[in-house]
Amino acid sequence: MKRIAILTSGGDAPGLNACIRAIVRSGYYYGLEVLGVKRGFKGLIENDFFTLSTRDVSGIIDKGGTIILTSRENRFSEFKYRKIAYENLRKLDIDGLFVVGGNGSLEGAYLLSAEFDIPIIFIPKTIDNDVFGTDYTIGFDTAVNTVVDAISKIRDTSYSHERIFIVEVMGRKSGFIALASGIASGSDLTLIPEYPFPMYLIEESIEKAFLKGKKNFIIVLAEGVAYAKDLRNTLLERLSKKEINISEIKYSVLGYIQRGGSPSAFDRILATKFGVFAVKQFLAGHKNIMVSFEKGDLNIKQLKDVHNRIKKPNIEDFDINNIVNFV
Ligand code: F6P
């Protein structure tokens, strides 16, 4: 009987549990024994393995977070700790390691696969959606829905008090969450790091809108561009010199509410498909791969081709958002 081990690594994302469930259930379905590793790469280094049964994953498809815990383990960037991790995997006769993670974990998984003889199957998850080689990562859709819901609420206040609002969203250095949320919420301006807007254009778009009679305005700001507080202060100062009557500029930093919560149907389905597909690829003899979802199809990519790469939102989506906000 072959043995596989699963770990979740990096920031939690809605849909991780659905993915764990899918790997465990399909693993046993195909005659594998499945172990869990606690706290991601930390558990690999500290030899924290445990058996995961099909019953252990009952009732978790709708739960946020990860039942096997996660961490950001800096030690994994050092060879000596990756060696310890490999030795622990060998001691337990693990035939394949399933890593569910984002970009940092992808780098760790790639290094481990390049240096040691342990087959790795990587499954992309991160609310940021910034993993190269896949259109979607587990957790992104739920995070966008959370942001859109929050903006709908903020819009009520923005309209009623005739205020400008800046809503800061997560994404680290990428603007996927901001752009998708900006489009879906019909916000007036979306600022993302990949396609920067100079300050004078930000001012100009608010000025134009107010001159045409608009009295409220919502800006979605990706955290990779600036802090909402700083942007607010700059805008207040600059707009006060214009011939328009703006009342107040408020900001909301949505923060960790974007990481938690019950996964959307899309994320549950994606996570389940990724999990089962990943097990099938392992059984077919593929190793050191990432499973991906591109143009509606499941696919595999070599880790060496996807690690350390940058993924950008489509410029077309950015244009669409600007076009529909032309007032
Ligand atoms: O990568 C997911 C993410 O939530 C980013 O959007 C954010 O910048 C970062 O993690 C926060 O990291 P931490 O959980 O370490 O505070």
PDB file of N, CA and C and ligand atoms in Angstrom, residues 11 72 126-128 170-172 177 223 256 259, ligand 1:
ATOM      1  N   GLY A  11      -0.634  31.316   4.338  1.00  0.00           N
ATOM      2  CA  GLY A  11      -1.883  31.883   4.856  1.00  0.00           C
ATOM      3  C   GLY A  11      -3.066  30.964   4.605  1.00  0.00           C
ATOM      4  N   ARG A  72       3.689  29.862   8.430  1.00  0.00           N
ATOM      5  CA  ARG A  72       4.700  30.341   7.473  1.00  0.00           C
ATOM      6  C   ARG A  72       6.031  29.958   8.107  1.00  0.00           C
ATOM      7  N   THR A 126      -4.533  30.329  -2.462  1.00  0.00           N
ATOM      8  CA  THR A 126      -4.244  31.615  -1.832  1.00  0.00           C
ATOM      9  C   THR A 126      -5.380  32.553  -2.216  1.00  0.00           C
ATOM     10  N   ILE A 127      -5.819  33.351  -1.249  1.00  0.00           N
ATOM     11  CA  ILE A 127      -6.869  34.314  -1.593  1.00  0.00           C
ATOM     12  C   ILE A 127      -6.343  35.303  -2.635  1.00  0.00           C
ATOM     13  N   ASP A 128      -5.003  35.459  -2.712  1.00  0.00           N
ATOM     14  CA  ASP A 128      -4.414  36.470  -3.610  1.00  0.00           C
ATOM     15  C   ASP A 128      -4.509  36.101  -5.098  1.00  0.00           C
ATOM     16  N   MET A 170      -6.756  42.936   0.631  1.00  0.00           N
ATOM     17  CA  MET A 170      -5.503  42.169   0.647  1.00  0.00           C
ATOM     18  C   MET A 170      -5.046  41.833  -0.776  1.00  0.00           C
ATOM     19  N   GLY A 171      -3.968  41.085  -0.876  1.00  0.00           N
ATOM     20  CA  GLY A 171      -3.433  40.693  -2.180  1.00  0.00           C
ATOM     21  C   GLY A 171      -1.920  40.714  -2.213  1.00  0.00           C
ATOM     22  N   ARG A 172      -1.334  41.109  -1.115  1.00  0.00           N
ATOM     23  CA  ARG A 172       0.127  41.266  -1.032  1.00  0.00           C
ATOM     24  C   ARG A 172       0.594  42.177  -2.165  1.00  0.00           C
ATOM     25  N   ILE A 177      -7.542  40.451  -6.185  1.00  0.00           N
ATOM     26  CA  ILE A 177      -8.732  40.609  -5.328  1.00  0.00           C
ATOM     27  C   ILE A 177      -9.358  41.974  -5.593  1.00  0.00           C
ATOM     28  N   GLU A 223      -3.711  46.430  -1.289  1.00  0.00           N
ATOM     29  CA  GLU A 223      -2.711  46.763  -0.253  1.00  0.00           C
ATOM     30  C   GLU A 223      -1.312  46.947  -0.828  1.00  0.00           C
ATOM     31  N   TYR A 256      -8.327  40.657   7.801  1.00  0.00           N
ATOM     32  CA  TYR A 256      -8.395  39.186   7.840  1.00  0.00           C
ATOM     33  C   TYR A 256      -9.784  38.600   7.633  1.00  0.00           C
ATOM     34  N   ARG A 259      -9.777  36.314   4.747  1.00  0.00           N
ATOM     35  CA  ARG A 259      -9.122  34.997   4.762  1.00  0.00           C
ATOM     36  C   ARG A 259     -10.010  33.884   5.315  1.00  0.00           C
TER      37      ARG A 259
HETATM   38  O1  F6P B   1      -1.184  35.700   1.014  1.00  0.00           O
HETATM   39  C1  F6P B   1      -2.391  35.908   1.664  1.00  0.00           C
HETATM   40  C2  F6P B   1      -2.347  37.145   2.494  1.00  0.00           C
HETATM   41  O2  F6P B   1      -3.577  37.253   3.174  1.00  0.00           O
HETATM   42  C3  F6P B   1      -2.003  38.447   1.779  1.00  0.00           C
HETATM   43  O3  F6P B   1      -3.098  38.959   1.053  1.00  0.00           O
HETATM   44  C4  F6P B   1      -1.535  39.303   2.921  1.00  0.00           C
HETATM   45  O4  F6P B   1      -0.700  40.336   2.467  1.00  0.00           O
HETATM   46  C5  F6P B   1      -0.786  38.321   3.771  1.00  0.00           C
HETATM   47  O5  F6P B   1      -1.329  37.045   3.469  1.00  0.00           O
HETATM   48  C6  F6P B   1      -0.870  38.514   5.257  1.00  0.00           C
HETATM   49  O6  F6P B   1      -0.025  37.592   5.845  1.00  0.00           O
HETATM   50  P1  F6P B   1      -0.009  37.147   7.362  1.00  0.00           P
HETATM   51  O7  F6P B   1      -1.063  36.106   7.552  1.00  0.00           O
HETATM   52  O8  F6P B   1       1.335  36.555   7.567  1.00  0.00           O
HETATM   53  O9  F6P B   1      -0.284  38.363   8.169  1.00  0.00           O
END
